[in-house]
Amino acid sequence: MPSLRQLFLEHLGQTSGAPLMLEIEKAEGSFLYDREGKDYIDLISGVSVSNTGHRHPDVVAAVKDQADRYLHLMVYGEVIQSPQVLYATRLASLLPPSLQSVFFVNSGSEAVEGALKLARRYTGRNEIIYFRNAYHGSTTGALSIQGSETYRNAFRPLMPSTTMAEFNSELAAGMITEQTAAVILEPVQAEAGVIQPDSGFLESLRSACDRHGALLVFDEVQTGFGRTGHLFSLCRYNVIPDILVLAKALGGGLPLGAFISSQEIMSSLTNNPPLGHITTFGGHPLCCAAGLASLEVILREDLPAKAAAKERQFREELSQLPVREIRGEGLLLAVVPEEKKIIPELVRQAPTYGLLLDYFLFCDDAFRIAPPLTITHDEISFACQRLRSLMHDLSSGN
Ligand code: PMP
């Protein structure tokens, strides 16, 4: 009988030639456990998904409760499914008055696609401005606004009428014109290696969009749900987009995405033609129930505010390691080691030391720390001890 490893390689489409290949039996809180019972501290959160940890009891209870009531009933938007309505209403209660209409989909890429279609439909324009080193997903539309020529060139032809700007450049706002349908950006660029906006940058885009009738789209797929120490980055920077894109932690560990706008903007998808944007599984009741339960945990336990103290502890403990710089805020951190050449080995060997670390797609000088927001102070110390051994062994050539 072939091993699971062999079957994994033979029957699952592979995303790279070097998958992690851990065989995980169970996950709970901040830990994953493999078949031998070895534990791994999760410093990645499935890439900013498990903000309330793995299998939070409230999330598991909500999923079980919903599974006892109904699963898929009908394509999105036809019948009233209480998990969708309750979740959309709760999100709306936490967002500004201009972000009250939630269109649920299945993933971040799909939410980005919806946002692009919505912006083009509402403005009647084509051009989309995006930023260098932006990541918005792997579907063709999202890839067309990915800020890396390496990835774009591999899959041409792409969607036309896209223009790349430089993040934090004063010139970016000047590129917005009467042809611009939307400017889309991550308010904190994640895969670029956690790049925060300079003071005034988001404001300058906001006012240029207002001047020219273009829509501002924030992709908060990674930054949402407390990750950067605020429920959403738009609260942190006090700049309100016309369309907000959410996914990852939105589903509390289940697949869910959403694009959110005013009712006026969203209504432009309703007609001409009707059913011009539809999804079978978008807003699946299990995912909405899980997401709402997870959001309530984030709010009840004040996890965004607590992320600041946890960030401080990471910074203090990591400052005793061979680390040159730590970028970011809250629990979305890019750690720049003194020797950048150790990063590939650091990530590859981390599981041997009981750690899960990751790279960034577009940044080779840092590795990522983005644990569940529920990580405890003891677990942070424990993770940093493991990281210390790993970095020590790597620099002494073990
Ligand atoms: N936007 C951002 C900022 C992301 O980080 C990602 C995923 N890493 C996406 C969109 C795409 O999300 P998904 O993988 O769910 O399609």
Coordinates of C-alpha atoms and ligand atoms in Angstrom, one line a residue:
M1 CA 0.0 0.0 0.0
P2 CA 1.6 3.3 -1.0
S3 CA 2.1 5.8 1.8
L4 CA -0.1 9.0 2.1
R5 CA 3.1 10.9 1.1
Q6 CA 3.3 9.0 -2.1
L7 CA -0.4 9.4 -2.8
F8 CA -0.2 13.1 -2.0
L9 CA 2.5 13.6 -4.6
E10 CA 0.8 11.3 -7.2
H11 CA -2.8 12.5 -7.0
L12 CA -2.8 16.1 -5.7
G13 CA -1.9 18.9 -8.0
Q14 CA 1.3 20.4 -6.7
T15 CA 1.9 24.2 -6.2
S16 CA 5.7 23.9 -6.0
G17 CA 8.4 21.3 -6.1
A18 CA 9.0 21.6 -2.4
P19 CA 5.8 21.2 -0.3
L20 CA 6.1 21.0 3.5
M21 CA 4.6 17.5 3.5
L22 CA 3.8 17.3 7.2
E23 CA 1.1 14.7 7.9
I24 CA -1.1 16.4 10.4
E25 CA -3.5 14.4 12.5
K26 CA -5.0 17.1 14.6
A27 CA -4.9 20.9 15.4
E28 CA -5.9 22.8 18.4
G29 CA -5.3 26.3 19.6
S30 CA -1.8 27.4 18.5
F31 CA -0.6 23.8 17.8
L32 CA -0.7 21.3 15.0
Y33 CA 0.1 17.6 15.8
D34 CA 1.5 15.0 13.4
R35 CA 0.9 11.3 13.3
E36 CA 3.7 10.6 15.8
G37 CA 2.2 13.2 18.2
K38 CA 4.9 15.7 17.6
D39 CA 3.7 19.3 18.1
Y40 CA 4.3 22.3 15.9
I41 CA 3.6 25.8 17.1
D42 CA 1.7 27.6 14.3
L43 CA 3.3 30.9 13.6
I44 CA 1.5 31.2 10.3
S45 CA -2.2 30.6 11.0
G46 CA -2.7 28.9 7.6
V47 CA -1.6 32.3 6.3
S48 CA -3.7 34.6 8.4
V49 CA -6.8 32.4 8.6
S50 CA -6.8 30.9 12.1
N51 CA -7.1 34.2 14.0
T52 CA -9.0 32.5 16.8
G53 CA -6.7 29.5 16.8
H54 CA -7.5 26.0 15.5
R55 CA -10.8 24.5 16.3
H56 CA -11.9 27.2 18.7
P57 CA -14.8 25.5 20.7
D58 CA -17.2 28.3 19.8
V59 CA -16.5 27.8 16.1
V60 CA -16.7 24.0 16.3
A61 CA -20.1 24.3 18.2
A62 CA -21.5 26.7 15.6
V63 CA -20.4 24.4 12.7
K64 CA -22.0 21.4 14.5
D65 CA -25.2 23.3 15.2
Q66 CA -25.5 24.4 11.6
A67 CA -24.7 20.9 10.3
D68 CA -27.7 19.7 12.3
R69 CA -29.9 22.3 10.6
Y70 CA -28.9 22.4 6.9
L71 CA -26.0 22.5 4.5
H72 CA -26.3 23.7 1.0
L73 CA -29.8 24.7 0.0
M74 CA -29.7 26.7 -3.1
V75 CA -27.3 29.0 -5.1
Y76 CA -26.4 32.2 -3.3
G77 CA -28.9 35.0 -3.2
E78 CA -32.2 33.1 -3.6
V79 CA -33.4 31.8 -0.2
I80 CA -33.0 33.4 3.2
Q81 CA -30.3 31.6 5.1
S82 CA -30.0 32.9 8.6
P83 CA -26.2 32.3 9.0
Q84 CA -25.6 34.6 6.0
V85 CA -28.0 37.3 7.1
L86 CA -26.8 37.3 10.7
Y87 CA -23.2 37.5 9.6
A88 CA -23.7 40.2 7.1
T89 CA -25.7 42.2 9.6
R90 CA -23.0 41.8 12.2
L91 CA -20.2 42.9 9.8
A92 CA -22.3 45.9 8.8
S93 CA -22.7 46.9 12.4
L94 CA -18.9 47.1 12.7
L95 CA -18.3 48.9 9.4
P96 CA -18.9 52.5 8.4
P97 CA -22.3 53.5 7.0
S98 CA -21.0 53.3 3.4
L99 CA -20.1 49.6 3.8
Q100 CA -23.4 47.9 4.5
S101 CA -24.0 45.5 1.6
V102 CA -22.1 42.2 1.8
F103 CA -21.8 39.9 -1.2
F104 CA -20.5 36.5 0.0
V105 CA -18.3 34.3 -2.2
N106 CA -15.9 31.4 -1.4
S107 CA -12.4 32.9 -1.4
G108 CA -10.2 35.9 -1.5
S109 CA -9.5 35.7 -5.2
E110 CA -13.2 35.4 -5.9
A111 CA -13.9 38.4 -3.7
V112 CA -11.3 40.4 -5.7
E113 CA -12.9 39.3 -9.0
G114 CA -16.3 40.5 -7.7
A115 CA -14.8 43.8 -6.5
L116 CA -13.3 44.4 -10.0
K117 CA -16.5 43.6 -11.8
L118 CA -18.5 45.8 -9.4
A119 CA -16.1 48.7 -9.8
R120 CA -16.1 48.5 -13.6
R121 CA -19.9 48.1 -13.8
Y122 CA -20.6 50.9 -11.4
T123 CA -18.2 53.5 -13.0
G124 CA -18.7 52.3 -16.6
R125 CA -14.9 52.5 -16.9
N126 CA -12.2 49.9 -17.4
E127 CA -8.9 50.9 -16.0
I128 CA -7.7 49.3 -12.7
I129 CA -4.7 50.7 -10.9
Y130 CA -2.8 48.3 -8.7
F131 CA 0.6 48.3 -6.9
R132 CA 4.0 46.7 -7.2
N133 CA 4.3 43.6 -5.1
A134 CA 0.6 43.4 -4.5
Y135 CA -1.0 40.0 -4.2
H136 CA -4.7 39.7 -4.7
G137 CA -5.1 36.0 -5.7
S138 CA -4.4 33.5 -8.5
T139 CA -7.5 33.7 -10.7
T140 CA -6.9 35.4 -14.0
G141 CA -8.5 38.8 -13.0
A142 CA -6.6 38.8 -9.7
L143 CA -3.4 37.8 -11.4
S144 CA -3.8 40.7 -13.8
I145 CA -3.4 43.1 -10.9
Q146 CA -0.6 41.1 -9.2
G147 CA 2.4 43.3 -8.7
S148 CA 5.0 40.9 -9.9
E149 CA 6.0 40.6 -13.6
T150 CA 7.5 37.2 -13.0
Y151 CA 4.0 35.8 -12.2
R152 CA 2.2 37.9 -14.7
N153 CA 4.5 37.1 -17.6
A154 CA 4.0 33.4 -17.0
F155 CA 0.3 33.6 -17.8
R156 CA -0.2 36.2 -20.5
P157 CA -2.5 37.4 -22.0
L158 CA -4.2 38.9 -19.0
M159 CA -7.0 41.3 -18.4
P160 CA -6.4 44.6 -20.3
S161 CA -6.4 48.1 -18.9
T162 CA -4.4 47.6 -15.8
T163 CA -1.8 50.0 -14.6
M164 CA 0.8 49.4 -11.9
A165 CA 1.8 52.1 -9.4
E166 CA 4.4 52.2 -6.7
F167 CA 3.2 51.7 -3.2
N168 CA 4.0 54.7 -1.0
S169 CA 4.9 56.8 -4.0
E170 CA 3.6 60.4 -4.1
L171 CA 3.1 59.9 -7.9
A172 CA 0.5 57.1 -7.4
A173 CA -2.4 59.5 -6.8
G174 CA -1.5 61.5 -9.9
M175 CA -2.1 58.4 -12.0
I176 CA -5.8 58.3 -11.2
T177 CA -7.9 59.9 -14.0
E178 CA -11.4 60.0 -15.5
Q179 CA -10.6 56.6 -17.0
T180 CA -9.9 54.9 -13.7
A181 CA -12.6 52.5 -12.5
A182 CA -10.8 51.5 -9.3
V183 CA -7.6 51.7 -7.4
I184 CA -7.0 48.4 -5.5
L185 CA -4.5 47.9 -2.7
E186 CA -3.8 46.1 0.5
P187 CA -3.6 48.9 3.1
V188 CA -0.7 47.0 4.6
Q189 CA 1.0 45.0 1.8
A190 CA 1.4 41.5 3.1
E191 CA 3.2 39.4 0.5
A192 CA 5.5 42.3 -0.2
G193 CA 7.0 41.6 3.2
V194 CA 4.6 43.6 5.4
I195 CA 4.9 47.1 4.1
Q196 CA 2.8 49.7 5.9
P197 CA 1.5 52.8 4.2
D198 CA 3.4 56.0 4.8
S199 CA 1.5 58.7 6.5
G200 CA -0.8 60.5 4.1
F201 CA -0.5 57.8 1.3
L202 CA -3.9 56.2 1.7
E203 CA -5.5 59.7 2.2
S204 CA -3.9 60.9 -1.1
L205 CA -5.4 57.9 -3.0
R206 CA -8.8 58.5 -1.3
S207 CA -9.0 62.2 -2.4
A208 CA -7.7 61.5 -5.9
C209 CA -10.4 58.8 -6.3
D210 CA -13.0 61.3 -5.0
R211 CA -11.8 64.0 -7.5
H212 CA -12.0 61.7 -10.5
G213 CA -15.0 59.5 -9.6
A214 CA -12.9 56.3 -9.2
L215 CA -13.6 53.7 -6.6
L216 CA -11.0 52.9 -3.9
V217 CA -10.9 49.2 -3.1
F218 CA -9.1 47.8 0.1
D219 CA -8.1 44.2 0.0
E220 CA -8.1 43.3 3.7
V221 CA -7.9 39.6 3.1
Q222 CA -4.8 39.3 5.3
T223 CA -5.1 42.4 7.4
G224 CA -8.7 41.9 8.5
F225 CA -10.1 40.5 11.8
G226 CA -7.6 41.9 14.2
R227 CA -4.4 40.7 12.5
T228 CA -2.7 44.1 12.6
G229 CA -4.0 45.1 16.0
H230 CA -7.2 46.7 14.8
L231 CA -10.4 44.9 13.6
F232 CA -9.7 46.2 10.1
S233 CA -6.9 48.4 8.8
L234 CA -9.4 50.9 7.6
C235 CA -10.1 51.7 11.3
R236 CA -6.3 52.0 11.9
Y237 CA -5.7 54.5 9.1
N238 CA -9.2 56.1 9.1
V239 CA -9.6 55.9 5.4
I240 CA -12.8 54.4 4.1
P241 CA -12.7 52.5 0.8
D242 CA -15.7 52.2 -1.5
I243 CA -15.3 48.4 -1.6
L244 CA -13.8 46.3 1.1
V245 CA -12.5 42.8 0.2
L246 CA -12.4 40.1 3.0
A247 CA -11.6 36.4 3.1
K248 CA -9.2 34.2 5.1
A249 CA -10.1 34.8 8.8
L250 CA -13.6 35.8 7.6
G251 CA -14.6 32.1 7.6
G252 CA -13.1 31.3 11.0
G253 CA -11.2 28.4 9.4
L254 CA -13.8 27.6 6.7
P255 CA -13.7 28.9 3.1
L256 CA -15.4 32.3 2.8
G257 CA -14.8 35.5 1.0
A258 CA -16.8 38.8 0.7
F259 CA -16.8 42.1 -1.1
I260 CA -18.6 44.8 0.7
S261 CA -19.8 48.2 -0.5
S262 CA -22.7 50.7 -0.2
Q263 CA -26.1 49.4 -1.3
E264 CA -26.1 52.0 -4.1
I265 CA -22.8 50.6 -5.5
M266 CA -23.7 46.9 -4.9
S267 CA -27.1 47.3 -6.6
S268 CA -25.3 47.8 -10.0
L269 CA -24.8 44.0 -10.0
T270 CA -28.5 43.3 -9.6
N271 CA -29.7 44.0 -13.1
N272 CA -28.6 44.5 -16.8
P273 CA -28.4 41.5 -16.9
P274 CA -29.9 40.0 -13.8
L275 CA -27.7 37.1 -12.5
G276 CA -24.6 38.8 -13.9
H277 CA -22.6 37.8 -10.9
I278 CA -23.6 34.5 -9.2
T279 CA -22.0 31.8 -7.1
T280 CA -23.3 28.3 -6.1
F281 CA -21.6 28.0 -2.8
G282 CA -20.8 31.6 -1.9
G283 CA -21.7 32.3 1.7
H284 CA -22.1 28.6 2.5
P285 CA -24.2 28.4 5.8
L286 CA -21.5 26.3 7.6
C287 CA -18.8 28.9 6.7
C288 CA -21.0 31.9 7.7
A289 CA -21.9 30.2 11.0
A290 CA -18.2 29.5 11.7
G291 CA -17.1 33.0 10.6
L292 CA -19.7 34.7 12.8
A293 CA -18.7 32.6 15.8
S294 CA -15.1 33.4 15.3
L295 CA -15.8 37.1 14.9
E296 CA -17.7 37.1 18.2
V297 CA -14.6 35.5 19.9
I298 CA -12.4 38.2 18.4
L299 CA -14.6 40.9 19.8
R300 CA -15.4 39.4 23.1
E301 CA -11.8 38.6 23.9
D302 CA -10.6 42.0 22.5
L303 CA -8.0 40.1 20.4
P304 CA -7.1 43.1 18.2
A305 CA -6.1 45.2 21.2
K306 CA -4.2 42.2 22.8
A307 CA -2.2 41.8 19.7
A308 CA -0.2 44.9 20.6
A309 CA 1.1 43.4 23.8
K310 CA 1.9 40.1 21.9
E311 CA 3.7 42.0 19.2
R312 CA 5.8 43.8 21.9
Q313 CA 6.7 40.4 23.4
F314 CA 7.8 39.0 20.0
R315 CA 9.8 42.2 19.4
E316 CA 11.6 41.9 22.8
E317 CA 12.3 38.2 22.5
L318 CA 13.4 38.4 18.8
S319 CA 15.7 41.3 19.6
Q320 CA 17.9 38.8 21.4
L321 CA 18.3 36.7 18.2
P322 CA 20.4 37.6 15.2
V323 CA 17.6 39.8 13.7
R324 CA 18.2 43.1 11.9
E325 CA 14.7 44.5 11.7
I326 CA 11.1 43.6 12.4
R327 CA 8.5 45.2 10.2
G328 CA 4.8 45.3 10.8
E329 CA 2.2 45.8 13.4
G330 CA 0.1 43.5 15.6
L331 CA 0.6 39.9 14.7
L332 CA 1.6 40.4 11.0
L333 CA 5.3 40.6 11.3
A334 CA 8.2 40.4 8.8
V335 CA 11.4 39.4 10.6
V336 CA 14.6 40.3 8.8
P337 CA 17.5 38.1 10.0
E338 CA 21.0 39.4 9.9
E339 CA 21.9 36.9 7.2
K340 CA 19.2 36.7 4.6
K341 CA 20.7 33.6 3.0
I342 CA 19.5 31.5 6.0
I343 CA 15.8 32.2 5.3
P344 CA 15.1 29.2 2.9
E345 CA 16.8 26.8 5.4
L346 CA 15.1 28.5 8.3
V347 CA 11.6 27.9 6.9
R348 CA 12.5 24.4 5.6
Q349 CA 14.0 23.2 9.0
A350 CA 11.4 25.0 11.2
P351 CA 9.2 21.8 11.5
T352 CA 12.1 19.8 12.8
Y353 CA 12.3 22.3 15.7
G354 CA 8.5 22.2 16.2
L355 CA 7.7 25.4 14.4
L356 CA 5.8 26.5 11.4
L357 CA 7.2 29.5 9.6
D358 CA 6.8 30.9 6.1
Y359 CA 8.3 33.1 3.5
F360 CA 6.6 36.0 1.7
L361 CA 5.9 35.7 -2.0
F362 CA 7.6 38.9 -3.0
C363 CA 10.2 39.5 -0.4
D364 CA 13.4 37.6 0.1
D365 CA 14.9 39.4 3.1
A366 CA 12.3 38.4 5.8
F367 CA 10.3 35.5 7.1
R368 CA 6.7 35.7 8.3
I369 CA 5.4 35.6 11.9
A370 CA 1.6 35.6 11.9
P371 CA 0.3 33.2 14.7
P372 CA -3.3 32.8 15.9
L373 CA -4.3 36.0 17.8
T374 CA -5.2 33.7 20.6
I375 CA -1.5 32.7 21.1
T376 CA -0.6 33.0 24.8
H377 CA 2.4 34.8 26.2
D378 CA 3.9 31.5 27.4
E379 CA 3.4 30.1 23.9
I380 CA 5.2 33.1 22.4
S381 CA 8.2 32.5 24.7
F382 CA 8.2 28.8 23.8
A383 CA 8.1 29.6 20.1
C384 CA 10.9 32.1 20.5
Q385 CA 13.0 29.5 22.3
R386 CA 12.5 27.0 19.5
L387 CA 13.4 29.8 17.0
R388 CA 16.5 30.6 19.0
S389 CA 17.7 27.0 18.8
L390 CA 17.0 26.8 15.1
M391 CA 18.8 30.1 14.3
H392 CA 21.7 29.1 16.5
D393 CA 22.1 25.7 14.8
L394 CA 21.8 27.3 11.3
S395 CA 24.4 30.0 12.0
S396 CA 26.8 27.5 13.5
G397 CA 26.4 25.4 10.4
N398 CA 24.6 22.4 12.0
Ligands
PMP1 N1 -5.7 39.1 -1.3 C1 -4.7 38.9 -0.4 C2 -4.1 40.2 0.3 C3 -4.2 37.7 -0.1 O1 -3.1 37.6 0.8 C4 -4.7 36.5 -0.7 C5 -4.2 35.1 -0.4 N2 -3.0 35.0 0.1 C6 -5.8 36.7 -1.6 C7 -6.2 38.0 -1.9 C8 -6.4 35.5 -2.3 O2 -7.1 34.8 -1.4 P1 -7.5 33.2 -1.8 O3 -6.2 32.5 -1.7 O4 -8.5 32.9 -0.7 O5 -8.1 33.2 -3.1

